[in-house]
XYZ file of C-alpha atoms in Angstrom:
465
model
C 16.845 -21.487 -43.237
C 14.550 -19.058 -41.434
C 15.856 -19.828 -37.931
C 17.203 -16.288 -37.702
C 13.641 -15.275 -36.773
C 14.417 -16.165 -33.147
C 17.059 -13.439 -33.144
C 14.712 -10.968 -34.818
C 11.963 -11.745 -32.290
C 14.349 -10.848 -29.492
C 14.204 -7.212 -30.617
C 10.426 -7.129 -30.170
C 10.854 -8.894 -26.833
C 13.271 -6.137 -25.753
C 10.592 -3.498 -26.304
C 8.070 -5.584 -24.360
C 10.562 -6.086 -21.511
C 10.920 -2.312 -21.204
C 7.168 -2.108 -20.641
C 7.345 -4.932 -18.097
C 10.132 -3.208 -16.163
C 8.200 0.076 -16.129
C 5.102 -1.713 -14.841
C 7.189 -3.442 -12.184
C 8.625 -0.130 -10.962
C 5.216 1.550 -11.110
C 3.662 -1.122 -8.883
C 6.501 -0.832 -6.362
C 6.084 2.959 -6.318
C 2.382 2.521 -5.604
C 3.216 0.169 -2.727
C 5.642 2.738 -1.304
C 2.963 5.429 -1.507
C 0.308 3.293 0.196
C 2.757 2.272 2.925
C 3.687 5.907 3.531
C 0.009 6.868 3.795
C -0.686 4.027 6.216
C 2.261 5.057 8.397
C 1.004 8.646 8.492
C -2.548 7.605 9.368
C -1.283 5.214 12.044
C 0.966 7.879 13.567
C -1.795 10.508 13.586
C -4.373 8.224 15.196
C -2.086 6.816 17.872
C -0.555 10.179 18.666
C -4.020 11.488 19.509
C -4.807 8.391 21.576
C -1.580 8.630 23.581
C -1.952 12.381 24.134
C -5.545 11.935 25.339
C -4.768 8.770 27.289
C -3.588 8.399 30.882
C 0.122 8.067 30.098
C 2.207 11.074 31.173
C 5.719 12.434 31.498
C 8.880 11.153 29.868
C 7.398 7.739 29.043
C 4.655 9.505 27.097
C 7.271 11.403 25.090
C 9.144 8.153 24.453
C 5.911 6.528 23.258
C 5.124 9.477 20.988
C 8.629 9.172 19.537
C 7.412 6.069 17.672
C 4.779 8.168 15.942
C 7.403 10.736 15.023
C 9.536 7.930 13.622
C 6.608 6.735 11.498
C 6.031 10.224 10.097
C 9.692 10.611 9.161
C 9.871 7.125 7.621
C 6.688 7.942 5.721
C 8.423 10.968 4.210
C 11.385 8.810 3.169
C 9.123 6.269 1.473
C 7.349 9.059 -0.372
C 10.780 10.165 -1.584
C 11.434 6.576 -2.726
C 8.144 6.586 -4.626
C 9.047 9.926 -6.218
C 12.510 8.682 -7.250
C 11.112 5.485 -8.781
C 8.547 7.331 -10.892
C 10.320 10.592 -11.728
C 13.776 9.121 -12.335
C 13.793 5.372 -13.020
C 10.409 5.059 -14.743
C 10.999 8.108 -16.938
C 14.530 6.967 -17.781
C 13.292 3.615 -19.113
C 10.463 5.296 -20.988
C 12.831 7.743 -22.724
C 15.392 5.045 -23.551
C 12.712 2.823 -25.038
C 11.502 5.693 -27.192
C 15.029 6.372 -28.480
C 15.983 2.718 -29.036
C 12.813 1.494 -30.762
C 11.316 3.409 -33.689
C 7.788 2.483 -34.727
C 6.855 2.251 -38.403
C 3.667 3.523 -39.973
C 2.798 0.023 -41.179
C 3.392 -1.524 -37.764
C 6.398 -3.094 -36.096
C 9.728 -1.482 -35.390
C 12.374 -0.170 -37.743
C 15.083 -2.168 -35.931
C 13.124 -5.402 -36.378
C 12.674 -4.821 -40.116
C 16.358 -3.990 -40.587
C 17.434 -7.190 -38.856
C 14.874 -9.229 -40.833
C 16.060 -7.757 -44.159
C 19.723 -8.226 -43.229
C 19.301 -11.912 -42.404
C 17.146 -12.571 -45.460
C 19.648 -10.892 -47.799
C 22.588 -12.782 -46.271
C 20.743 -16.106 -46.509
C 19.133 -15.743 -49.903
C 22.095 -16.982 -52.147
C 22.851 -19.889 -49.879
C 19.183 -20.763 -49.542
C 18.890 -20.830 -53.353
C 21.796 -23.273 -53.659
C 20.356 -25.362 -50.853
C 17.149 -25.600 -52.811
C 19.094 -26.844 -55.851
C 20.841 -29.436 -53.714
C 17.507 -30.678 -52.390
C 16.156 -30.986 -55.933
C 19.291 -32.846 -57.136
C 19.111 -35.174 -54.175
C 15.479 -35.907 -54.878
C 16.210 -36.664 -58.551
C 19.131 -38.923 -57.665
C 17.100 -40.919 -55.140
C 14.277 -41.301 -57.653
C 16.770 -42.629 -60.304
C 18.187 -45.097 -57.802
C 14.697 -46.348 -56.994
C 13.870 -46.739 -60.712
C 17.128 -48.626 -61.315
C 16.393 -51.069 -58.537
C 12.887 -51.668 -59.891
C 14.183 -52.290 -63.441
C 16.793 -54.785 -62.246
C 14.136 -56.614 -60.239
C 11.853 -56.891 -63.298
C 14.703 -58.188 -65.480
C 15.610 -60.853 -62.938
C 12.035 -62.023 -62.687
C 11.597 -62.154 -66.496
C 14.544 -64.576 -66.899
C 12.730 -67.086 -64.776
C 9.544 -66.700 -66.842
C 9.610 -69.016 -69.965
C 6.505 -67.293 -71.364
C 8.401 -64.097 -72.214
C 9.751 -63.843 -75.717
C 13.260 -62.541 -76.433
C 11.946 -59.181 -77.599
C 10.283 -58.389 -74.277
C 13.377 -59.491 -72.410
C 15.463 -57.144 -74.575
C 13.246 -54.192 -73.592
C 13.688 -54.948 -69.919
C 17.447 -55.084 -70.278
C 17.444 -51.762 -72.129
C 15.374 -50.266 -69.285
C 17.977 -51.375 -66.760
C 20.750 -49.842 -68.815
C 18.962 -46.475 -69.115
C 18.206 -46.375 -65.410
C 21.865 -46.966 -64.586
C 22.832 -44.047 -66.793
C 20.205 -41.846 -65.140
C 21.609 -42.737 -61.741
C 25.084 -41.705 -62.831
C 23.839 -38.409 -64.266
C 21.713 -37.430 -61.254
C 24.464 -38.471 -58.884
C 26.953 -36.281 -60.713
C 24.521 -33.337 -60.662
C 23.761 -33.909 -56.995
C 27.463 -33.981 -56.067
C 28.107 -30.860 -58.130
C 25.323 -28.832 -56.459
C 26.411 -30.046 -53.063
C 29.963 -28.932 -53.785
C 28.741 -25.512 -54.861
C 26.737 -25.256 -51.638
C 29.793 -26.173 -49.592
C 31.833 -23.538 -51.395
C 29.187 -20.887 -50.667
C 28.827 -21.824 -46.999
C 31.825 -19.813 -45.630
C 30.613 -16.602 -47.255
C 27.091 -17.339 -46.093
C 28.262 -17.850 -42.511
C 30.248 -14.631 -42.615
C 27.299 -12.593 -43.866
C 24.919 -14.102 -41.332
C 27.456 -13.603 -38.535
C 27.737 -9.933 -39.447
C 23.988 -9.337 -39.173
C 23.824 -11.424 -36.018
C 26.548 -9.330 -34.380
C 24.571 -6.198 -35.121
C 21.623 -7.719 -33.296
C 23.907 -8.744 -30.459
C 25.201 -5.199 -30.095
C 21.646 -3.850 -29.987
C 20.694 -6.401 -27.324
C 23.877 -5.662 -25.362
C 22.845 -2.018 -25.092
C 19.471 -3.065 -23.672
C 20.977 -5.523 -21.184
C 23.541 -3.006 -19.962
C 20.853 -0.345 -19.670
C 18.621 -2.663 -17.649
C 21.505 -3.451 -15.307
C 22.178 0.260 -14.862
C 18.522 1.009 -14.137
C 18.209 -1.885 -11.690
C 21.222 -0.616 -9.767
C 19.646 2.832 -9.538
C 16.383 1.298 -8.346
C 18.329 -0.615 -5.703
C 19.943 2.604 -4.482
C 16.564 4.303 -4.258
C 15.030 1.385 -2.354
C 17.940 0.807 0.010
C 17.294 3.053 3.007
C 19.819 1.249 5.198
C 22.645 3.388 3.799
C 20.692 6.660 3.991
C 22.066 8.909 6.724
C 18.640 10.398 7.432
C 17.181 6.897 7.886
C 19.842 5.982 10.414
C 19.340 9.283 12.227
C 15.628 8.502 12.662
C 16.327 5.384 14.689
C 19.269 6.924 16.498
C 16.952 9.732 17.612
C 14.211 7.222 18.485
C 16.611 5.288 20.703
C 17.699 8.472 22.449
C 14.087 9.492 23.079
C 13.288 6.098 24.574
C 16.368 6.176 26.791
C 15.355 9.584 28.151
C 12.264 7.974 29.728
C 12.812 8.317 33.487
C 10.444 6.542 35.889
C 11.706 8.564 38.880
C 11.092 11.858 37.087
C 7.591 10.792 36.017
C 6.692 9.716 39.546
C 7.985 13.033 40.926
C 5.923 14.951 38.375
C 2.785 12.966 39.153
C 3.266 13.527 42.896
C 3.659 17.265 42.352
C 0.714 17.601 39.959
C -1.734 14.833 40.846
C -0.657 13.670 44.288
C 0.089 15.066 47.733
C 2.373 17.725 46.275
C -0.291 19.471 44.214
C -1.826 22.804 45.199
C -5.031 22.201 47.113
C -8.303 24.061 46.822
C -9.680 23.509 50.322
C -13.352 24.359 50.909
C -13.892 27.955 51.994
C -16.916 30.028 52.919
C -18.699 31.095 49.761
C -21.304 33.825 49.424
C -24.532 32.953 47.643
C -24.677 34.156 44.038
C -27.798 34.365 41.917
C -25.742 33.788 38.784
C -24.658 30.354 39.994
C -28.073 29.293 41.257
C -29.189 28.034 37.855
C -28.214 24.641 36.470
C -25.454 24.505 33.909
C -26.192 21.659 31.516
C -23.379 19.498 30.206
C -23.798 21.015 26.739
C -23.548 24.598 28.051
C -20.388 23.716 29.913
C -18.807 22.595 26.645
C -19.501 25.898 24.850
C -16.407 27.956 25.558
C -16.529 30.222 22.534
C -18.609 32.920 24.315
C -16.654 33.014 27.562
C -13.328 32.278 29.191
C -11.778 29.186 30.732
C -10.939 29.346 34.409
C -8.539 26.931 36.029
C -9.135 25.941 39.631
C -5.516 25.056 40.369
C -2.649 27.530 40.484
C 0.772 26.098 39.643
C 3.669 27.266 41.810
C 7.314 26.491 42.033
C 8.735 23.598 40.012
C 5.244 22.366 39.195
C 5.094 24.845 36.313
C 7.904 22.999 34.534
C 5.387 20.570 33.007
C 1.871 21.546 31.901
C -0.834 20.239 34.217
C -2.843 18.240 31.690
C -5.189 16.957 34.421
C -6.523 20.241 35.867
C -10.283 20.669 35.604
C -11.734 23.701 33.804
C -15.124 25.400 33.588
C -16.384 27.584 30.766
C -18.766 30.407 31.758
C -19.890 33.813 30.525
C -17.210 36.484 30.778
C -19.377 38.812 32.867
C -19.511 36.241 35.704
C -15.795 35.495 35.792
C -15.252 37.182 39.151
C -17.908 35.269 41.045
C -17.148 31.914 39.445
C -13.497 32.076 40.390
C -14.400 32.555 44.019
C -16.930 29.737 44.134
C -15.398 27.060 41.934
C -16.440 23.551 43.025
C -13.852 20.840 42.253
C -16.536 18.155 42.460
C -18.783 19.733 39.887
C -18.543 16.938 37.287
C -19.175 14.096 39.696
C -21.570 12.381 37.279
C -18.770 11.752 34.794
C -16.992 8.865 36.450
C -14.670 6.198 35.199
C -17.471 3.604 35.201
C -17.501 3.375 31.398
C -13.895 2.293 31.081
C -14.644 -1.355 30.368
C -17.418 -0.424 27.930
C -15.175 1.923 26.003
C -12.441 -0.718 25.802
C -14.913 -3.089 24.151
C -15.742 -0.489 21.514
C -13.704 0.256 18.398
C -9.919 0.418 18.215
C -10.017 4.157 17.779
C -11.186 4.325 21.414
C -8.383 2.051 22.641
C -7.373 4.632 25.235
C -9.525 3.762 28.252
C -10.087 7.392 29.237
C -8.766 10.835 28.522
C -6.377 12.772 30.661
C -8.968 15.500 31.274
C -11.619 13.147 32.656
C -13.041 13.798 36.093
C -13.132 11.263 38.915
C -15.787 9.977 41.366
C -16.466 12.118 44.382
C -17.971 9.556 46.745
C -15.730 10.778 49.545
C -18.391 10.829 52.315
C -18.997 7.776 54.491
C -22.566 8.884 55.236
C -24.905 9.597 52.397
C -26.882 12.051 54.530
C -23.782 14.202 54.939
C -23.151 14.511 51.181
C -24.105 18.083 50.230
C -24.619 16.995 46.622
C -27.146 14.230 47.286
C -30.045 16.310 48.598
C -31.760 19.655 48.062
C -29.977 22.809 49.148
C -31.060 25.390 51.720
C -33.340 27.152 49.264
C -35.169 23.965 48.411
C -33.773 23.890 44.835
C -32.781 20.595 43.322
C -29.146 19.603 43.035
C -27.817 21.163 39.795
C -25.323 18.302 39.397
C -27.798 15.405 39.483
C -28.766 13.703 36.220
C -32.363 13.898 35.105
C -33.657 10.445 35.992
C -37.291 10.928 35.019
C -38.557 7.639 33.579
C -39.466 7.471 29.879
C -40.721 4.774 27.581
C -37.889 2.972 25.760
C -38.091 3.197 21.959
C -36.010 1.365 19.336
C -34.350 3.733 16.872
C -32.033 3.356 13.880
C -28.971 5.530 13.158
C -29.203 7.662 10.009
C -25.561 8.764 10.014
C -22.209 7.787 11.487
C -21.458 9.433 14.833
C -18.282 9.264 16.920
C -18.682 10.227 20.556
C -16.677 13.294 21.566
C -17.076 12.776 25.323
C -16.965 9.838 27.723
C -20.734 9.906 28.144
C -21.501 9.897 24.407
C -22.234 6.891 22.229
C -20.531 6.001 18.956
C -22.373 4.221 16.164
C -22.527 3.693 12.419
C -25.360 4.447 10.019
C -27.835 1.566 10.134
C -27.011 0.516 13.714
C -30.010 0.013 16.020
C -30.182 1.203 19.629
C -32.732 1.900 22.382
C -33.788 5.469 23.228
C -34.144 5.690 27.014
C -34.951 9.383 27.450
C -36.546 11.979 25.204
C -34.701 14.865 23.586
C -33.545 17.658 25.916
C -33.446 21.351 25.112
C -29.986 21.052 23.578
C -31.159 18.342 21.163
C -29.564 15.305 22.914
C -31.134 11.968 23.793
C -30.041 9.253 26.187
C -29.830 5.757 24.735
C -28.427 2.282 25.119
C -26.481 0.255 22.519
C -27.098 -3.460 22.101
C -23.809 -4.157 23.906
C -25.222 -2.487 27.029
C -23.313 0.808 26.735
C -25.418 3.795 27.878
C -24.768 7.370 26.830
C -25.894 10.466 24.936
C -26.308 11.002 21.194
C -27.687 13.741 18.894
C -31.467 13.313 18.506
C -31.454 14.219 14.811
C -28.972 11.417 14.015
C -31.588 8.661 14.432
C -35.135 7.796 13.382
C -37.732 5.561 15.082
C -38.006 1.994 13.804
C -41.500 1.460 12.379
């Protein structure tokens, strides 16, 4: 009696399992979203590093194909996340709402119906069972009393002190107890027989209610199986044609990498095959006599960009990503083009390669494709036109200002990521040493604790008291 509650509890468990399945799908959708975001961020960062790095030609395109693959896979995983939440999650939520109806007093209508059905089917049989238990208890008590009476009578016969009248009472007690045993036994057997007769009907009624609960649970189990299959289809990208095409295209892009073609391109654009700008006689120009600071050279918004190398023939087939450029005022374009110096940026050498490699992972590319190279091409220092004063006695406009200054410890107020090879990168709170005072463009020269020397914005730091 009452064990049907396990079946009734299963209905409440079914509602709770719907919530658990929704939570499970929701967590997986969140994982898909985070993974897609991480793929996109990874692809964006590494695409910039490869494009700015020294790799070139078909191998560069093959390398970048991995970033394209990540972006496409990211889109597919976002579609998986969308399918899980918009289709599977909502489907379970709607089914749960239709299958389980909440009552105003708490609980579910389906649970109450099952509880009432079992209780009604069990009530007649439970009543008879209660009668059987009472009859059994009375019968066992009569048997115990009979045994006690017989024991007293036996003991009294051996006692000569008892008179015949007392012995008679004990014998009468034994007789009455035997009659009580017969009566309670008969009643017990009768109630047990009635219970046995009611058992088939009781089993039928209980079976009927139980089958109703089974049918309700079968709907839930079948629904869960259906939903899980749909989730599997949404998660399984191995059968998606677009997913297969991504890696088929990636393989093709990698196979198109041609070492011979890349070497030919490099020879034509960066080697002996490139167009040369041999030194020619240049007239003196007052406009070029002043020093162009590194910050002024970066400001291209007010002027035009002139390229010192003209591509001809098959060299135009690939963009020359390594040609140097100079930004000047538009009204001096004519004179600058005639007097362009290919060694102008000689101070920006590749000497900081090892320092940059020891910095953060975002600077994993050792140097950019547009960097300039050392110009120490003269065997004799005295013959280097850029190491001494010119004919007019002016200082070399391409020499760094090396005036000594007192070193001062400063602390970064904000995060700063260097935009050029000669710029420092640091985080707010980092400490560094200021080596030179602020110039007219608002830049200072400093040294990080790891020994790296470079420029940084003066207003990004404060002196350490």
